[in-house]
PDB file of C-alpha atoms and ligand atoms in Angstrom:
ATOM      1  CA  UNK A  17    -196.505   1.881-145.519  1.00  0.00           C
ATOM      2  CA  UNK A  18    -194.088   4.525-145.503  1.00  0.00           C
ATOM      3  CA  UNK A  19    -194.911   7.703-145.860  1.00  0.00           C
ATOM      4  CA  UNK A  20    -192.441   8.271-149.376  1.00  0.00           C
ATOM      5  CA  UNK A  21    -194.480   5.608-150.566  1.00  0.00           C
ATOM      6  CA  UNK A  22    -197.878   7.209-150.685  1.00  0.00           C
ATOM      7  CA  UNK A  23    -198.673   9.272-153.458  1.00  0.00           C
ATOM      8  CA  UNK A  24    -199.040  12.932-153.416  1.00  0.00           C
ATOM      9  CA  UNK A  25    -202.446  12.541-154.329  1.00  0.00           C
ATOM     10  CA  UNK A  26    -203.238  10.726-151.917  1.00  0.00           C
ATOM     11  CA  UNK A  27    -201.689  13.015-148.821  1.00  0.00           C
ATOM     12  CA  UNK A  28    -203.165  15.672-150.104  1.00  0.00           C
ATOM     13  CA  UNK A  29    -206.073  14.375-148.654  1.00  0.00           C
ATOM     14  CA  UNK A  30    -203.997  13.547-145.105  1.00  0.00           C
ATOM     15  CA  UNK A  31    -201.922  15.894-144.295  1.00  0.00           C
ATOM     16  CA  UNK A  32    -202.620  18.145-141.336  1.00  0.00           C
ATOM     17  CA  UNK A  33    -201.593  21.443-141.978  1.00  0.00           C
ATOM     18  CA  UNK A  34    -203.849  23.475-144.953  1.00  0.00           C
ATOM     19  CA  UNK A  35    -200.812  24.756-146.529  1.00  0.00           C
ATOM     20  CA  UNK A  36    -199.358  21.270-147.084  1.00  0.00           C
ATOM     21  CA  UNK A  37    -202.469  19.910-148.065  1.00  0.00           C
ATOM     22  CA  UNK A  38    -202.174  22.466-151.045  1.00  0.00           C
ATOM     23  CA  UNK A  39    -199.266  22.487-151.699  1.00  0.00           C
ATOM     24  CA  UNK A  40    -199.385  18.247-152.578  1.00  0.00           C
ATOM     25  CA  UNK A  41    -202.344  18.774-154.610  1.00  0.00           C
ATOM     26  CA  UNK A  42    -200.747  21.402-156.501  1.00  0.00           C
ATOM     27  CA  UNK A  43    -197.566  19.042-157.324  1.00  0.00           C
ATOM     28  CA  UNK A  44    -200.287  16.168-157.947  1.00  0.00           C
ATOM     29  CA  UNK A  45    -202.228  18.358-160.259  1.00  0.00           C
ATOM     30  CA  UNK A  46    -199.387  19.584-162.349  1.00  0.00           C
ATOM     31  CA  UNK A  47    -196.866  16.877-161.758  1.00  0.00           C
ATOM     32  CA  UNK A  48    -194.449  18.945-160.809  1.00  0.00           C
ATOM     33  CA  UNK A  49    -191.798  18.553-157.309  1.00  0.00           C
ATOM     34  CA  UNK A  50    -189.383  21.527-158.512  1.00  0.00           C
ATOM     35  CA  UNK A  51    -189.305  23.958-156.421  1.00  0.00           C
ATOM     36  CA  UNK A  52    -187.386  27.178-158.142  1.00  0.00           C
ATOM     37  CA  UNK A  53    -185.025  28.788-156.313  1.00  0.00           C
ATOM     38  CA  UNK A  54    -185.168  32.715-157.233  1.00  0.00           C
ATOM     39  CA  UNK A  55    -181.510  33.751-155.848  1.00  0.00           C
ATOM     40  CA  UNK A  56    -181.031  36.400-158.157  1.00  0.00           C
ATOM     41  CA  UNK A  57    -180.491  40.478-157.384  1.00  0.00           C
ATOM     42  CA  UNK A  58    -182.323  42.595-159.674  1.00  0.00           C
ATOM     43  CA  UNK A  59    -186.235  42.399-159.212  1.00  0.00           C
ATOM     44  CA  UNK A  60    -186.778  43.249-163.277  1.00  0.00           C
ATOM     45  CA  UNK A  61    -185.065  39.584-164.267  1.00  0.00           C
ATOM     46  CA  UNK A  62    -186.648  37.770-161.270  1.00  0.00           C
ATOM     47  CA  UNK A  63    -189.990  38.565-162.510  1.00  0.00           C
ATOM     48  CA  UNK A  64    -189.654  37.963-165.866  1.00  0.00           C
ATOM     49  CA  UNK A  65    -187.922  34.298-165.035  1.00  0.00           C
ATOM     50  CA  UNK A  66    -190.831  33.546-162.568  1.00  0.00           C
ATOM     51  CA  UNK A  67    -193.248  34.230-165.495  1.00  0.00           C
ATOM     52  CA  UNK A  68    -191.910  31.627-167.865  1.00  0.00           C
ATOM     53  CA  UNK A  69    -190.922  29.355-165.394  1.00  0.00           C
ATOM     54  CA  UNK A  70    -194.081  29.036-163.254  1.00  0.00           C
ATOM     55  CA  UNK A  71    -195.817  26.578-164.817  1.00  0.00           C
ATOM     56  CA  UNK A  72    -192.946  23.976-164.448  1.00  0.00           C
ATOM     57  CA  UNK A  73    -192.942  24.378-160.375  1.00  0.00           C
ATOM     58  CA  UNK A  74    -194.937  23.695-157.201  1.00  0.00           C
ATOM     59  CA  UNK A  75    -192.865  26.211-155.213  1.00  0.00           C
ATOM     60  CA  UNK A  76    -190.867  29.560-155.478  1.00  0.00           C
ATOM     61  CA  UNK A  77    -188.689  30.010-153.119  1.00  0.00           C
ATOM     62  CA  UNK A  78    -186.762  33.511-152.348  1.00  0.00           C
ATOM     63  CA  UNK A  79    -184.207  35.334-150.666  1.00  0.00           C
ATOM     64  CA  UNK A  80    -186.408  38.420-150.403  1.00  0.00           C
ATOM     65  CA  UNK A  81    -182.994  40.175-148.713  1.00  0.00           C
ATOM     66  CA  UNK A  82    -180.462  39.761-151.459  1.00  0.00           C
ATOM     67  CA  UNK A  83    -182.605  41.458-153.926  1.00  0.00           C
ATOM     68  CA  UNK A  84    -181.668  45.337-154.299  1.00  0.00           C
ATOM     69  CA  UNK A  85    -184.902  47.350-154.887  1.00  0.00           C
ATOM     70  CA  UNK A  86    -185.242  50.364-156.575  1.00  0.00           C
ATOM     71  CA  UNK A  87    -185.075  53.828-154.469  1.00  0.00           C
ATOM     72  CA  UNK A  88    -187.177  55.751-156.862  1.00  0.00           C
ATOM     73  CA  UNK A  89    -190.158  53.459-156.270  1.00  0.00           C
ATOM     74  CA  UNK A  90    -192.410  54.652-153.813  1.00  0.00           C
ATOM     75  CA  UNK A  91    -193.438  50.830-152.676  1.00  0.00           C
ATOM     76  CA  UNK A  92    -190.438  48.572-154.866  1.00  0.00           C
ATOM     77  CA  UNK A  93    -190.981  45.645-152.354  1.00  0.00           C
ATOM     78  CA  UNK A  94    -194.668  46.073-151.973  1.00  0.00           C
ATOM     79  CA  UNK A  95    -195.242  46.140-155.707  1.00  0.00           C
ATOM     80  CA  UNK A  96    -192.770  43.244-155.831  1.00  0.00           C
ATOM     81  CA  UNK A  97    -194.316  40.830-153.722  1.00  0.00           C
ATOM     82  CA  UNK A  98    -198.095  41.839-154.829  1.00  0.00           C
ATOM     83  CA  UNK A  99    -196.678  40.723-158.734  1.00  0.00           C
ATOM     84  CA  UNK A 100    -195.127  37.078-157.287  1.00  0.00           C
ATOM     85  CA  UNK A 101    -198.822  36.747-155.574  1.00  0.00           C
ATOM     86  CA  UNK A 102    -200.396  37.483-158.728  1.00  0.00           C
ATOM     87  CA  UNK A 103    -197.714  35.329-160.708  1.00  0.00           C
ATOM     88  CA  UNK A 104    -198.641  32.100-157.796  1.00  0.00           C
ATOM     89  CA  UNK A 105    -202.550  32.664-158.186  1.00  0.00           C
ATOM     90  CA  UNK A 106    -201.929  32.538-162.262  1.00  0.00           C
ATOM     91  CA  UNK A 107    -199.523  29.615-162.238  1.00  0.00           C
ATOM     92  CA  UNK A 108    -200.685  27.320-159.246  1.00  0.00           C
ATOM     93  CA  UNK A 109    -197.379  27.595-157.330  1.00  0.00           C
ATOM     94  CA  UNK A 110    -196.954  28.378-154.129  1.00  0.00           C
ATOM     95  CA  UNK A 111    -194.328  31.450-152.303  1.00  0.00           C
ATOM     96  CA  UNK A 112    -192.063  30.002-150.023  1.00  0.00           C
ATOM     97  CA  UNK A 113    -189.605  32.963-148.276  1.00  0.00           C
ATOM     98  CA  UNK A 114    -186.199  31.045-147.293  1.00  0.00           C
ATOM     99  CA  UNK A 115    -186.099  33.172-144.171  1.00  0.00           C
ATOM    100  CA  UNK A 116    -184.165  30.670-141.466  1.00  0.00           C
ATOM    101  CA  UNK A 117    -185.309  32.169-138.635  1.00  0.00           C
ATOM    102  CA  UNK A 118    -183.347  31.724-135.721  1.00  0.00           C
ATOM    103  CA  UNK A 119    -184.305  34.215-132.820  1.00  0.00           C
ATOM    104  CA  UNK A 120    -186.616  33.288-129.650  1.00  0.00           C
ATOM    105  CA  UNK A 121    -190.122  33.544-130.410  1.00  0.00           C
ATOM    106  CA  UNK A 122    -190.903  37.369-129.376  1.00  0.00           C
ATOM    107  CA  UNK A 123    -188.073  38.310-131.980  1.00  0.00           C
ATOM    108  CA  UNK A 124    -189.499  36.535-135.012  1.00  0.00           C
ATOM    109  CA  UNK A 125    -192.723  37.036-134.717  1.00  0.00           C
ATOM    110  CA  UNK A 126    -191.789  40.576-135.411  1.00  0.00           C
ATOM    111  CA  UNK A 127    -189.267  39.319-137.921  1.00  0.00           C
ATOM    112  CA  UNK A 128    -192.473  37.716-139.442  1.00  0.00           C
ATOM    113  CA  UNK A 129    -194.666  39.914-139.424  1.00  0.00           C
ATOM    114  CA  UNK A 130    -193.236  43.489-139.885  1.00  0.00           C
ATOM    115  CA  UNK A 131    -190.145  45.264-140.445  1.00  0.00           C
ATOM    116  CA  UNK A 132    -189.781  46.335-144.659  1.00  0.00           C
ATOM    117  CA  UNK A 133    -190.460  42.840-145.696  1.00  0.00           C
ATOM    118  CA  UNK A 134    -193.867  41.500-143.752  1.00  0.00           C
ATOM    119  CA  UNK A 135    -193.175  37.998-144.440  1.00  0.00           C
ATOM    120  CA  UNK A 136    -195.876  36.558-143.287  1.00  0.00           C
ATOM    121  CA  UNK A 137    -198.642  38.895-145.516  1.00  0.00           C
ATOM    122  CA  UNK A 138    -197.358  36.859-149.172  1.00  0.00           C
ATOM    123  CA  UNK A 139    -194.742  33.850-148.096  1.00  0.00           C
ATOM    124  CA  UNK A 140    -196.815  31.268-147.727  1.00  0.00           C
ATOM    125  CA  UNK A 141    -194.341  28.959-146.155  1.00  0.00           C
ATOM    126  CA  UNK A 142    -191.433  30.210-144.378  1.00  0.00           C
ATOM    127  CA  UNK A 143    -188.917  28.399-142.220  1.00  0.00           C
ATOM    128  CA  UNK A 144    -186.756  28.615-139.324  1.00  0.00           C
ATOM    129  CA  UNK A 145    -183.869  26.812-137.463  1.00  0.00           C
ATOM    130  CA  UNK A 146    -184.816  24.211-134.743  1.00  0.00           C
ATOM    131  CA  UNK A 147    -181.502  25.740-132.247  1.00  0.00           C
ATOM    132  CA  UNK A 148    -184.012  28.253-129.957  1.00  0.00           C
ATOM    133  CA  UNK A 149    -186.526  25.685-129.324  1.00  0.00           C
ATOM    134  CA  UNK A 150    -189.929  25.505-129.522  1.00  0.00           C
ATOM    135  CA  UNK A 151    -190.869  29.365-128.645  1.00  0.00           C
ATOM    136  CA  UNK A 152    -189.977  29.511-132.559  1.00  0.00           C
ATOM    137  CA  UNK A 153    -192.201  27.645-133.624  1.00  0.00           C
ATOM    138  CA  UNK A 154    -195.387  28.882-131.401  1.00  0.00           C
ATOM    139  CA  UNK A 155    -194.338  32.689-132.397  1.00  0.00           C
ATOM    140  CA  UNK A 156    -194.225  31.865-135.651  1.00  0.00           C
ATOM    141  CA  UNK A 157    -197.501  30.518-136.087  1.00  0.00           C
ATOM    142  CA  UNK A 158    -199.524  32.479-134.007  1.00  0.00           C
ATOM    143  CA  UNK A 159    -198.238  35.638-136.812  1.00  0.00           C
ATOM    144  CA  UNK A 160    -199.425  33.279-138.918  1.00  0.00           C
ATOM    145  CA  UNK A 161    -203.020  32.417-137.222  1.00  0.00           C
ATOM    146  CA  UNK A 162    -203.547  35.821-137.992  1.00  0.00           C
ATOM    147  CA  UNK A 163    -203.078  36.295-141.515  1.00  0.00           C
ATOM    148  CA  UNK A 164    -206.389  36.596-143.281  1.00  0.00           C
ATOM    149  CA  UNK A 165    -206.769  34.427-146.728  1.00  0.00           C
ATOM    150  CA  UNK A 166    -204.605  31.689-147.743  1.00  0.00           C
ATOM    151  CA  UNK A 167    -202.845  29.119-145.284  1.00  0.00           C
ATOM    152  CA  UNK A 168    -199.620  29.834-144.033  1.00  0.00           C
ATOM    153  CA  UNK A 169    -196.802  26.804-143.230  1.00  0.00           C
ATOM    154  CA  UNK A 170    -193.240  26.403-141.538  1.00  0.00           C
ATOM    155  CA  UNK A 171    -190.522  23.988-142.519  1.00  0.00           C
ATOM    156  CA  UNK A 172    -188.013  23.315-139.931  1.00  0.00           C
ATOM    157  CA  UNK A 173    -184.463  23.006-140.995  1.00  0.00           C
ATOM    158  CA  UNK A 174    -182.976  19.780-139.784  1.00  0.00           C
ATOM    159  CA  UNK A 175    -180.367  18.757-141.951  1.00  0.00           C
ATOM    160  CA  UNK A 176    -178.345  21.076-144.271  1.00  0.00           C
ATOM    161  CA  UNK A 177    -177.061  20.081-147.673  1.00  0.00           C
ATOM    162  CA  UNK A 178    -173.446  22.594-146.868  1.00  0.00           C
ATOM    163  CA  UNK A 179    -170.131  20.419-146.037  1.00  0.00           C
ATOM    164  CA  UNK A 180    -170.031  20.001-142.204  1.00  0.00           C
ATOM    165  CA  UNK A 181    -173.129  21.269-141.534  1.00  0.00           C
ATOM    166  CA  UNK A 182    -174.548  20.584-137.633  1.00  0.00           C
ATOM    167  CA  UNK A 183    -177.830  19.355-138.516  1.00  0.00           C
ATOM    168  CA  UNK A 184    -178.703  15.870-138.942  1.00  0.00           C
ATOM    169  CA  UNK A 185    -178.090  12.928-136.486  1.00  0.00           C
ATOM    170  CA  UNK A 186    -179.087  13.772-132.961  1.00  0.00           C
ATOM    171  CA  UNK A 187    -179.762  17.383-134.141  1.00  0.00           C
ATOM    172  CA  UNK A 188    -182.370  15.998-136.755  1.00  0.00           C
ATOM    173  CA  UNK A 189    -184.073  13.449-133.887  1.00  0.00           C
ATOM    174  CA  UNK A 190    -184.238  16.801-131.877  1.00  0.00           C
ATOM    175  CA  UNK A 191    -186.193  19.060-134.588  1.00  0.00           C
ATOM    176  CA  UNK A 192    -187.756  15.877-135.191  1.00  0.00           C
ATOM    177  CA  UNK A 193    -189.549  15.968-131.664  1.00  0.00           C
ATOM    178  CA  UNK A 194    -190.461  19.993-131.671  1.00  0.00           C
ATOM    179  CA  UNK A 195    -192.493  19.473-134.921  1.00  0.00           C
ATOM    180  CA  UNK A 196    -194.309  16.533-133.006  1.00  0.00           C
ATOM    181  CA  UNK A 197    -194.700  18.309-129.866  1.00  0.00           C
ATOM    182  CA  UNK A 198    -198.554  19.854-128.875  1.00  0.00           C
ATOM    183  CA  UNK A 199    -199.690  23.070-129.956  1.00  0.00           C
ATOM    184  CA  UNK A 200    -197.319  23.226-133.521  1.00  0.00           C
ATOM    185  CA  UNK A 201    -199.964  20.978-135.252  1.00  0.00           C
ATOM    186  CA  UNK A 202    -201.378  22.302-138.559  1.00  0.00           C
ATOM    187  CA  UNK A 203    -198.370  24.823-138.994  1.00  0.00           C
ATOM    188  CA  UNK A 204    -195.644  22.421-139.398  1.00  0.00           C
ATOM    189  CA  UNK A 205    -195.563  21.455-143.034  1.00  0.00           C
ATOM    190  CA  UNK A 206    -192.130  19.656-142.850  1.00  0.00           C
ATOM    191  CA  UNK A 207    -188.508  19.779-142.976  1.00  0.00           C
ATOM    192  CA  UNK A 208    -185.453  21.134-144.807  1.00  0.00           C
ATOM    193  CA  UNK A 209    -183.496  17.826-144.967  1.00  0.00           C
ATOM    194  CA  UNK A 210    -181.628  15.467-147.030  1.00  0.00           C
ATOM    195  CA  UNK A 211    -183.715  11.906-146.641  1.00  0.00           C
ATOM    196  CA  UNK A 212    -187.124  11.200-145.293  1.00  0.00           C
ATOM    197  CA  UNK A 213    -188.035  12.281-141.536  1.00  0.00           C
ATOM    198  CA  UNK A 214    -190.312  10.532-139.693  1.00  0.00           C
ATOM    199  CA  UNK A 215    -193.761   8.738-140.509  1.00  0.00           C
ATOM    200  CA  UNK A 216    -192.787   5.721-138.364  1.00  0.00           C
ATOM    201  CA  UNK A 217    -195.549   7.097-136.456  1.00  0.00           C
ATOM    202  CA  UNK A 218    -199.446   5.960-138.278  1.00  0.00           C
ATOM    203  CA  UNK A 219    -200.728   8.919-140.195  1.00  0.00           C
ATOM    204  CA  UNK A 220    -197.888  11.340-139.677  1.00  0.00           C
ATOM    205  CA  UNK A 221    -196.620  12.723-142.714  1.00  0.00           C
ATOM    206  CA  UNK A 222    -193.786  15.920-142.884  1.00  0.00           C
ATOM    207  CA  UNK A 223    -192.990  16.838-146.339  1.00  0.00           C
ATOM    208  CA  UNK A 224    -189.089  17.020-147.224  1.00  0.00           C
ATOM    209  CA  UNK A 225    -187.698  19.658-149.050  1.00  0.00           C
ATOM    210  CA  UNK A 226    -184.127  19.387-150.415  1.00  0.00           C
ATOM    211  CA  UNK A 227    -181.592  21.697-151.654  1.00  0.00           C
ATOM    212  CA  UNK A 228    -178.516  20.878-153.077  1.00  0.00           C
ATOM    213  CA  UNK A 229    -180.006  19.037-156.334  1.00  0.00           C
ATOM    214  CA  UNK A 230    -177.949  19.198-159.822  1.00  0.00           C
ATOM    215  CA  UNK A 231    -178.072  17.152-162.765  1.00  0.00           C
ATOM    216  CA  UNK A 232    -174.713  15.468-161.629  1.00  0.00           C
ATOM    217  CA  UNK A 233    -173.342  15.176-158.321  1.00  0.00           C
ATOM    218  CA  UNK A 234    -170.533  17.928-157.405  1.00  0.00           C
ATOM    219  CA  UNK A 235    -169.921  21.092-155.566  1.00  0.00           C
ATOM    220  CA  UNK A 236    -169.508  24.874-155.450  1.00  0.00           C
ATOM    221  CA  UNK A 237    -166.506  25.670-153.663  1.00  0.00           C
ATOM    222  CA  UNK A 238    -168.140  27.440-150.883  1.00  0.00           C
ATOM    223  CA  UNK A 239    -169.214  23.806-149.198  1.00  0.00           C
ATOM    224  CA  UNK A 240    -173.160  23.551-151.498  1.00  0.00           C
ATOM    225  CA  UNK A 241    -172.896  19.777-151.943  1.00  0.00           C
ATOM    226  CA  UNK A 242    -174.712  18.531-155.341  1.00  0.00           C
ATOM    227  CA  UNK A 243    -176.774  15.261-155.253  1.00  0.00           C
ATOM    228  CA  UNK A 244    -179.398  13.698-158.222  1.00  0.00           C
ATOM    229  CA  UNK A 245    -182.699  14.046-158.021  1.00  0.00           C
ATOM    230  CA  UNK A 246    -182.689  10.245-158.349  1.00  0.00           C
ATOM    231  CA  UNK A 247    -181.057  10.149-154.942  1.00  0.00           C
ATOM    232  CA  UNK A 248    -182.765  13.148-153.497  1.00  0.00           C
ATOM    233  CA  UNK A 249    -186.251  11.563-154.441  1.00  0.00           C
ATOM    234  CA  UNK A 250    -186.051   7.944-155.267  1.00  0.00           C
ATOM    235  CA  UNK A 251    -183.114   6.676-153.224  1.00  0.00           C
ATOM    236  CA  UNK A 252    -183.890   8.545-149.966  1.00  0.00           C
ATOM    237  CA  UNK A 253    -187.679   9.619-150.025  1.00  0.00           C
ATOM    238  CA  UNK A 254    -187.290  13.068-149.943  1.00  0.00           C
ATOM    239  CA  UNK A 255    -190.692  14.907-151.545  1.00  0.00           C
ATOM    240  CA  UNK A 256    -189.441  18.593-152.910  1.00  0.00           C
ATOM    241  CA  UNK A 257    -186.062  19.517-154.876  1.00  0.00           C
ATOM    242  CA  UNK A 258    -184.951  23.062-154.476  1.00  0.00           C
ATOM    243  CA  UNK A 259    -182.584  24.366-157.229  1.00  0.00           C
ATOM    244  CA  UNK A 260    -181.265  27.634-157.983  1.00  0.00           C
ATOM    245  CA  UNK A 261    -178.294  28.282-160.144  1.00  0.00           C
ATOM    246  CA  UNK A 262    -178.713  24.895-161.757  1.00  0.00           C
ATOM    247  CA  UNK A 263    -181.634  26.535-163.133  1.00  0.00           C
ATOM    248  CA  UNK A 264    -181.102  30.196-162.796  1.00  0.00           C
ATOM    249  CA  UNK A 265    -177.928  30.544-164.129  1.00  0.00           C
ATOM    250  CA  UNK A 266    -178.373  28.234-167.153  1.00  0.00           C
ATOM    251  CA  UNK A 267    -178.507  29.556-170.917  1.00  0.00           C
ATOM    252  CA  UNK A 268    -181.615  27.944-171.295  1.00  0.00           C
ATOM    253  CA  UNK A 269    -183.361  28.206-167.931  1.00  0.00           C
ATOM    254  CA  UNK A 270    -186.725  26.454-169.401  1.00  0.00           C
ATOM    255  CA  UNK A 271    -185.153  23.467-171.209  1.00  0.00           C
ATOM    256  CA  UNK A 272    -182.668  22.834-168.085  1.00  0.00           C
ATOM    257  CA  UNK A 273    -186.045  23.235-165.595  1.00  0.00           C
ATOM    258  CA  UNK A 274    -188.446  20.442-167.512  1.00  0.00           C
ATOM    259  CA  UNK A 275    -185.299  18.770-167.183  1.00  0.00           C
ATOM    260  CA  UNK A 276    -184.803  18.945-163.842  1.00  0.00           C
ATOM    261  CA  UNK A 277    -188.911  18.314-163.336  1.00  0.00           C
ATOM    262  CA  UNK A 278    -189.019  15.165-165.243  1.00  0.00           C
ATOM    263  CA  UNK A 279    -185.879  13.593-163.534  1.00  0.00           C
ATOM    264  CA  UNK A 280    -187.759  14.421-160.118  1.00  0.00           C
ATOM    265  CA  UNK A 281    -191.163  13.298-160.997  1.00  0.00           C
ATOM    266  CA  UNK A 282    -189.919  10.204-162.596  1.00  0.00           C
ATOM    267  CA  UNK A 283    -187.645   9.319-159.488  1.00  0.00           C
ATOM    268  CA  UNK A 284    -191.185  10.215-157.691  1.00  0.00           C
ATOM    269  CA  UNK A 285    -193.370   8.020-159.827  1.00  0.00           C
ATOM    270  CA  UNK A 286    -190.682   4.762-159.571  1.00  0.00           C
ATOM    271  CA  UNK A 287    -190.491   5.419-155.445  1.00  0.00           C
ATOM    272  CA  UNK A 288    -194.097   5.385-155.586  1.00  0.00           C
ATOM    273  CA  UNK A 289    -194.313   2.297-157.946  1.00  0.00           C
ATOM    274  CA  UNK A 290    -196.260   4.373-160.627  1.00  0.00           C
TER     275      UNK A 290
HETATM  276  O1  S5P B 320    -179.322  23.314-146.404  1.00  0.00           O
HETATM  277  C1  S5P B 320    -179.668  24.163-147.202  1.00  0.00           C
HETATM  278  C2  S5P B 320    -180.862  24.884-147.030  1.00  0.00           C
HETATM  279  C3  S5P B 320    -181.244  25.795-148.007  1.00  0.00           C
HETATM  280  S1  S5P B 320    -182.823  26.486-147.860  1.00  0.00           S
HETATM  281  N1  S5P B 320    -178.917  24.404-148.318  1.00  0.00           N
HETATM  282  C4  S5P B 320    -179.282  25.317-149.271  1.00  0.00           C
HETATM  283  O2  S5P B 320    -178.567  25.456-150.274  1.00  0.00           O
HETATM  284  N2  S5P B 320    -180.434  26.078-149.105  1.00  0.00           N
HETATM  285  C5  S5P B 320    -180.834  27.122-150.081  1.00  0.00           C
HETATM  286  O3  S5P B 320    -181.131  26.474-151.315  1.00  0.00           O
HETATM  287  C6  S5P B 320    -179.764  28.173-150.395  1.00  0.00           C
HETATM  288  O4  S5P B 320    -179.935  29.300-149.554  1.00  0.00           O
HETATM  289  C7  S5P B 320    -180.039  28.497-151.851  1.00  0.00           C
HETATM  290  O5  S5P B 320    -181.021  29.523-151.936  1.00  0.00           O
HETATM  291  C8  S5P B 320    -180.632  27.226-152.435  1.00  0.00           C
HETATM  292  C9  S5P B 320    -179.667  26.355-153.205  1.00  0.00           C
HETATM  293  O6  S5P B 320    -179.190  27.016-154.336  1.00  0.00           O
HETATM  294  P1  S5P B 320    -178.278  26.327-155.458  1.00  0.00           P
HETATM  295  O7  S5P B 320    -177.923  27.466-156.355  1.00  0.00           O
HETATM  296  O8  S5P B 320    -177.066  25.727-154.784  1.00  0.00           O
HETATM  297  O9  S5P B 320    -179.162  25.294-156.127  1.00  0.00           O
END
């Protein structure tokens, strides 16, 4: 059986890293595989958004550097952060910071951990590119080893959903292998890709996460291309959809997100054969 055939319910139970293992209950539990991407600027309309959005989602995901924080503030992106924690712990979703990493391991592990942002103390999945190899991945995680409290995870990117991209193909086979390789176990959660990855293997399981969802297929003019979730999900097996402006930018951002989280869970309940 493939793994896009098993239920969420039932990997939740599999999977071998603790942050995926929550995160698939949480979509089982509130039958939700929207994951809301937060890509706006001004922290007083993100929060706001996340609060009447949050029970529609599994998954936030931000851009923690495009948002401009107030000077006068003595801790803007301390108290920011603390208030998405709180809004995750009220709302069952999880934080995932859309960091792409792509430095050798010494570099991101301080990338992770420090600097104004510190990652690592309220993302609870982050994710990086596959290019430096697998020092990445083992800096990464051993930031994240140490974190006290919940379970942290990484997503590689293999694939991206941008017009001539260089991920996919061999690249993808590549990333493919450094989430399989020794050592990364229970920190790789999945991948940032367009179709299923793996599971030919018994009892491996990567969760996909896909970006570039709309309610119609299209573009943006800057190379985003737009797919359904009924091919993001049903057609090609992928577990997660990741929209922003689709949502975000909509007059109605909480009609146009049920929307978009009953086209994916259908699409997951017909690949499943629910
Ligand atoms: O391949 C990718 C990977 C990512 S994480 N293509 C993407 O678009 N993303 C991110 O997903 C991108 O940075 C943005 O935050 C979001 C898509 O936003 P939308 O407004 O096009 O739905």
């Amino acid at each position: 059986q493939k793994t896009s055939q098993k239920t969420y319910h039932t990997r939740s139970t599999t999977h071998k890293t603790a942050a995926g293992r929550k995160l698939l209950q949480i979509m089982s539990e509130k039958r939700t595989n929207l994951c809301l991407s937060i890509d706006l600027t001004n922290p007083s309309e993100i929060i706001p958004l996340v609060t009447l959005l949050g029970p529609k989602i599994c998954l936030l995901k931000t851009h923690i550097d495009i948002i401009s924080f107030p000077p006068s503030e003595p801790n803007p992106i301390g108290t920011f952060t603390a208030k998405l924690q709180e809004l995750a712990r009220q709302h069952n979703f999880m934080i995932f910071e859309d960091r792409k990493f792509a430095d050798i391991g010494n570099t991101v592990q301080e990338q992770y951990r420090g600097g104004v942002y510190k990652i690592a103390s309220w993302a609870h999945i982050t994710n990086a590119h596959a290019v430096p190899g697998p020092g990445i991945i083992r800096g990464l995680q051993a930031v994240a080893e140490r974190v006290v409290g919940e379970p942290r995870g990484l997503l590689l990117l293999a694939e991206m959903s941008s017009k001539g991209n260089l991920g996919g193909g061999e690249y993808l086979k590549q990333t493919l292998a450094m989430a399989r390789e020794e050592g990364v176990e229970g920190f790789v959660v999945g991948f940032i890709a367009m179709s299923e990855v793996g599971g030919e293997v018994e009892g491996e399981d990567f969760i996909v996460m896909t970006p570039g969802v709309g309610l119609e297929v299209g573009g943006d003019g800057l190379g985003q291309q737009y797919r359904t979730p009924e091919e993001v999900v049903g057609r090609d097996g992928c577990d997660v959809v990741i929209v922003g402006r689709g949502i975000v930018k909509d007059e109605d951002p909480l009609a146009v997100a049920e929307v978009y989280r009953e086209r994916a869970w259908r699409a997951y309940e017909g690949r499943v054969g629910k």
